[in-house]
XYZ file of C-alpha atoms in Angstrom:
328
model
C 121.222 105.782 98.883
C 119.276 105.896 102.071
C 120.197 108.272 104.625
C 119.981 107.374 108.143
C 117.415 110.027 109.845
C 117.946 109.152 113.621
C 119.276 106.696 116.229
C 117.488 104.993 119.001
C 118.271 104.138 122.152
C 118.865 100.416 122.788
C 115.999 100.631 125.447
C 112.941 101.829 122.370
C 111.250 98.449 121.525
C 108.776 99.792 119.441
C 107.657 103.065 116.592
C 105.002 104.444 115.226
C 105.067 106.828 112.263
C 102.073 109.537 111.463
C 102.686 110.088 107.872
C 100.260 113.143 108.096
C 102.350 115.416 109.376
C 106.052 113.484 109.446
C 106.358 113.064 112.550
C 107.675 109.281 115.218
C 106.950 108.187 118.554
C 109.141 105.752 120.010
C 108.535 103.462 123.446
C 110.847 102.033 125.513
C 111.436 99.386 127.933
C 111.474 102.256 131.279
C 107.745 102.920 129.600
C 109.059 106.531 127.931
C 107.170 108.115 125.379
C 109.477 110.070 122.676
C 108.164 112.115 120.106
C 110.669 113.223 117.064
C 109.474 115.879 114.381
C 110.710 116.290 111.072
C 109.222 118.868 110.218
C 111.491 121.656 110.782
C 114.368 119.910 109.361
C 113.363 120.888 105.488
C 116.974 121.574 104.199
C 119.168 118.729 102.422
C 121.576 119.116 105.200
C 119.156 119.102 108.170
C 116.618 116.134 107.151
C 116.546 114.428 110.587
C 114.332 113.808 113.028
C 114.688 115.593 116.248
C 113.302 115.261 120.126
C 110.302 117.434 120.685
C 109.269 115.446 124.396
C 109.478 112.988 126.191
C 106.871 111.636 129.106
C 107.324 109.083 131.047
C 103.722 107.362 130.258
C 104.209 103.981 132.744
C 106.131 101.528 134.993
C 107.495 98.552 132.233
C 107.571 98.679 128.870
C 105.362 100.278 126.041
C 105.057 97.598 123.706
C 103.240 99.413 120.628
C 102.171 103.250 119.628
C 99.436 103.901 117.382
C 98.435 107.212 115.993
C 94.431 108.372 116.184
C 93.417 110.191 113.062
C 94.429 113.749 112.260
C 91.082 115.100 112.296
C 91.190 114.940 116.312
C 94.133 116.666 116.292
C 98.112 115.265 117.245
C 97.391 111.854 119.705
C 98.477 109.021 120.076
C 97.514 105.449 121.961
C 100.260 104.198 123.592
C 100.063 99.832 124.780
C 101.958 99.520 128.545
C 103.502 95.265 128.995
C 100.927 95.815 131.718
C 98.072 95.529 129.402
C 97.203 99.503 130.054
C 96.115 101.597 127.191
C 97.290 105.238 127.728
C 95.431 107.375 125.361
C 97.587 110.826 125.458
C 96.979 114.227 123.792
C 99.761 117.370 122.498
C 98.526 120.919 124.093
C 99.532 123.452 122.363
C 99.816 126.718 124.611
C 101.500 130.568 123.343
C 104.517 130.875 124.070
C 104.666 127.229 126.621
C 106.833 124.420 124.792
C 104.775 121.303 123.706
C 103.367 119.262 126.331
C 101.544 115.758 125.882
C 98.481 115.170 128.725
C 97.076 111.984 129.597
C 93.266 111.594 129.003
C 91.955 108.388 129.225
C 92.868 104.995 130.231
C 91.584 101.654 128.406
C 92.330 97.758 130.647
C 92.792 95.880 133.377
C 94.908 93.656 135.505
C 92.166 91.237 134.698
C 91.493 91.967 131.233
C 94.832 93.081 129.301
C 94.425 95.612 125.961
C 96.735 93.928 123.524
C 95.682 95.636 120.511
C 94.141 98.733 119.179
C 93.147 100.660 116.081
C 90.971 103.581 115.147
C 88.785 104.816 112.267
C 85.950 106.714 111.155
C 82.374 105.464 110.663
C 79.249 107.359 110.944
C 81.494 111.036 110.925
C 82.470 109.505 114.526
C 86.097 107.840 115.543
C 85.567 104.602 116.617
C 88.179 102.665 118.884
C 88.360 98.727 118.627
C 90.522 97.143 120.929
C 91.267 93.219 121.542
C 91.955 91.520 124.890
C 93.203 89.003 126.915
C 89.991 87.898 127.717
C 89.312 86.726 123.875
C 86.682 90.236 124.211
C 86.685 92.911 121.300
C 85.381 95.844 122.516
C 84.288 98.819 120.222
C 84.457 102.373 121.758
C 82.990 105.622 120.698
C 84.442 108.684 121.248
C 81.078 110.720 121.849
C 82.672 114.399 121.651
C 85.673 114.945 119.291
C 86.765 117.975 120.853
C 86.881 115.753 123.955
C 89.330 112.377 123.795
C 88.600 111.733 127.221
C 84.173 111.492 126.614
C 84.684 107.404 124.894
C 81.276 105.216 125.271
C 81.104 101.363 125.017
C 79.364 100.486 121.905
C 79.794 96.961 121.859
C 81.349 93.909 123.221
C 81.524 90.303 122.015
C 83.930 87.485 121.585
C 86.102 86.880 118.579
C 83.711 83.519 117.461
C 81.274 83.093 114.473
C 79.054 81.504 116.017
C 76.937 83.969 118.820
C 75.506 81.459 120.629
C 79.081 79.597 121.628
C 80.595 80.423 125.526
C 83.608 79.681 126.915
C 85.694 79.386 130.081
C 88.157 82.089 131.209
C 90.557 82.761 127.780
C 93.482 83.414 127.606
C 95.534 85.000 124.992
C 99.178 86.276 124.920
C 98.686 88.674 121.520
C 96.283 89.808 119.625
C 96.291 91.651 115.631
C 93.317 94.457 114.611
C 93.471 96.152 110.887
C 90.579 98.208 110.053
C 88.858 97.928 105.937
C 90.761 101.109 104.661
C 88.273 101.602 102.493
C 85.395 102.084 104.929
C 84.499 104.944 106.892
C 83.491 108.148 106.894
C 79.489 107.787 106.335
C 79.677 104.686 106.117
C 80.243 101.704 109.032
C 83.676 100.631 109.299
C 84.826 96.692 109.316
C 87.735 95.280 110.668
C 89.849 91.819 110.374
C 90.893 90.907 114.144
C 92.708 87.469 115.366
C 94.054 86.281 118.719
C 97.257 83.891 119.814
C 95.200 82.455 123.216
C 94.182 78.726 124.228
C 91.107 78.723 122.841
C 91.206 77.746 119.410
C 87.040 78.948 118.332
C 88.380 82.567 119.234
C 92.001 82.189 117.208
C 91.137 82.206 113.352
C 90.787 86.345 112.216
C 87.948 87.019 111.612
C 86.362 90.208 109.740
C 83.235 91.556 111.101
C 80.739 94.547 110.201
C 77.803 96.643 111.706
C 74.512 95.331 110.964
C 72.283 98.693 110.944
C 69.000 96.836 111.282
C 69.972 94.843 114.346
C 72.528 97.467 115.856
C 75.081 94.634 116.679
C 78.594 93.467 114.844
C 78.504 90.183 113.023
C 81.264 88.098 111.250
C 81.138 87.841 107.697
C 83.774 86.232 106.855
C 86.296 83.871 108.462
C 90.312 83.401 107.019
C 91.216 79.913 107.367
C 91.066 76.730 106.128
C 88.768 74.101 107.926
C 92.046 72.447 109.234
C 93.978 75.699 110.360
C 91.225 77.282 112.548
C 92.112 76.360 115.749
C 95.945 78.334 114.728
C 96.879 81.039 116.763
C 97.554 84.185 114.423
C 100.168 85.906 114.948
C 98.988 89.278 112.449
C 96.356 90.819 110.001
C 96.570 93.429 107.342
C 94.275 94.245 105.522
C 95.469 96.161 102.216
C 93.967 99.478 100.582
C 91.653 99.049 97.498
C 92.806 100.859 94.232
C 89.835 99.569 92.267
C 90.016 95.508 92.498
C 86.555 93.564 93.272
C 87.684 91.545 95.556
C 89.764 92.911 99.088
C 93.545 91.594 99.547
C 94.572 90.513 103.495
C 97.856 89.140 104.961
C 97.543 86.877 107.805
C 99.886 85.120 109.691
C 100.544 82.171 111.858
C 103.218 79.567 112.887
C 102.157 77.801 109.340
C 103.701 81.263 107.358
C 101.806 84.296 105.628
C 98.539 83.748 104.048
C 97.171 85.962 101.022
C 93.829 85.847 101.436
C 90.689 87.047 98.628
C 87.564 88.923 100.872
C 84.607 89.115 98.072
C 82.994 92.918 97.878
C 79.066 91.404 97.647
C 77.797 89.261 100.840
C 75.553 85.644 99.685
C 72.152 84.937 101.067
C 73.342 84.256 104.793
C 75.533 87.839 104.878
C 78.977 85.709 104.366
C 81.312 87.448 102.423
C 83.443 85.147 100.006
C 86.699 83.946 100.964
C 90.183 82.439 99.089
C 93.556 81.746 100.079
C 95.342 82.256 96.824
C 99.169 81.896 98.385
C 100.854 80.228 101.540
C 103.942 82.570 102.004
C 107.911 81.415 103.850
C 111.054 82.892 104.362
C 110.873 84.590 107.848
C 112.585 82.189 110.173
C 109.989 82.447 113.017
C 106.772 83.728 113.991
C 105.784 86.931 112.134
C 104.579 90.044 114.163
C 103.926 92.594 111.776
C 102.730 93.544 109.289
C 102.113 96.938 107.008
C 101.250 97.768 103.319
C 101.955 100.192 101.044
C 99.673 103.288 100.143
C 98.194 100.881 96.242
C 97.892 98.052 98.697
C 100.814 96.214 96.162
C 103.269 95.178 98.307
C 103.473 93.714 101.927
C 106.007 94.824 104.414
C 106.891 92.176 107.114
C 109.366 91.598 110.167
C 110.055 89.224 112.630
C 111.555 86.960 115.177
C 114.434 86.455 112.838
C 115.132 90.387 112.306
C 114.683 90.244 108.799
C 112.280 93.146 106.707
C 110.438 91.151 103.465
C 109.038 92.755 100.631
C 106.285 90.837 99.010
C 104.182 90.997 95.615
C 102.583 89.549 93.463
C 103.369 89.087 89.746
C 101.516 89.850 86.664
C 99.773 85.929 86.954
C 98.830 86.522 90.869
C 101.238 84.666 92.071
C 103.121 86.389 95.320
C 106.942 85.589 95.972
C 109.486 87.661 98.272
C 110.411 90.829 96.114
C 113.309 91.776 98.896
C 115.639 91.266 102.043
C 116.944 93.273 104.654
C 119.104 92.108 107.266
C 119.418 94.269 110.394
C 122.805 96.691 110.471
C 124.417 96.960 113.712
């Protein structure tokens, strides 16, 4: 039987687990960041989350929280409804309570941040950010001990043809997912899709860094020809435990698409793509997706408030494995 670990306040609208040390960060409609801890509750009778810290990040909603990689300390990025990313780091001082301090902010009222993700490539921490004007910016942390010291490495629009140019784009949301396999001594690759008024920006594209020319290049587009203008709500790149291809999930208003992405580029540098499933089940849009550690089960949720689990059978046919209704 499932056990309740925590009952969240009505004003809570987003949350994020730190799996490395069993902590939960939540954001509320009044801009409050809360940290809950399970590390000191080890007995069977007290195995529940307790609040360890609360702080007001900004006025207005916190719409998303992302933990930084544990190698870079205890830190979170909070995206507010005004499009500003606030990077906060936990400070531990002898005999003093834990505190979180603001290290850095990204974004502006003219160009709001819609999503951020963190990864390591060439032994440096990278932050990939998608903005409301359809641009993607990649930042690099120059000093691993100083989370205030970031440098812009690249900026580009989410389009296949680099010569393409568009007017002022307006994006309501964006979704980024980094390749779980790449990193460390390798350059990372990532996937990004937009929900914007500019069709060319929307379709999910895989970006890789070209060392020879020192620039990011699109190596795959995950959309059929008739679907390339569809707004993308969420993307999720599955961990790979030995498959000869990658698996990626993309959610649009047409449903949940499962894609196979080839590992070996052709003579043009592009990777092969194949849509192997188009799934329906959610009543309304899918807004959030997450794979399990094996990359075999996908969890999704959306407008209908349901959590659904998806798997493929031994014949490679995808189906809904389970569905969970919200409790009140």
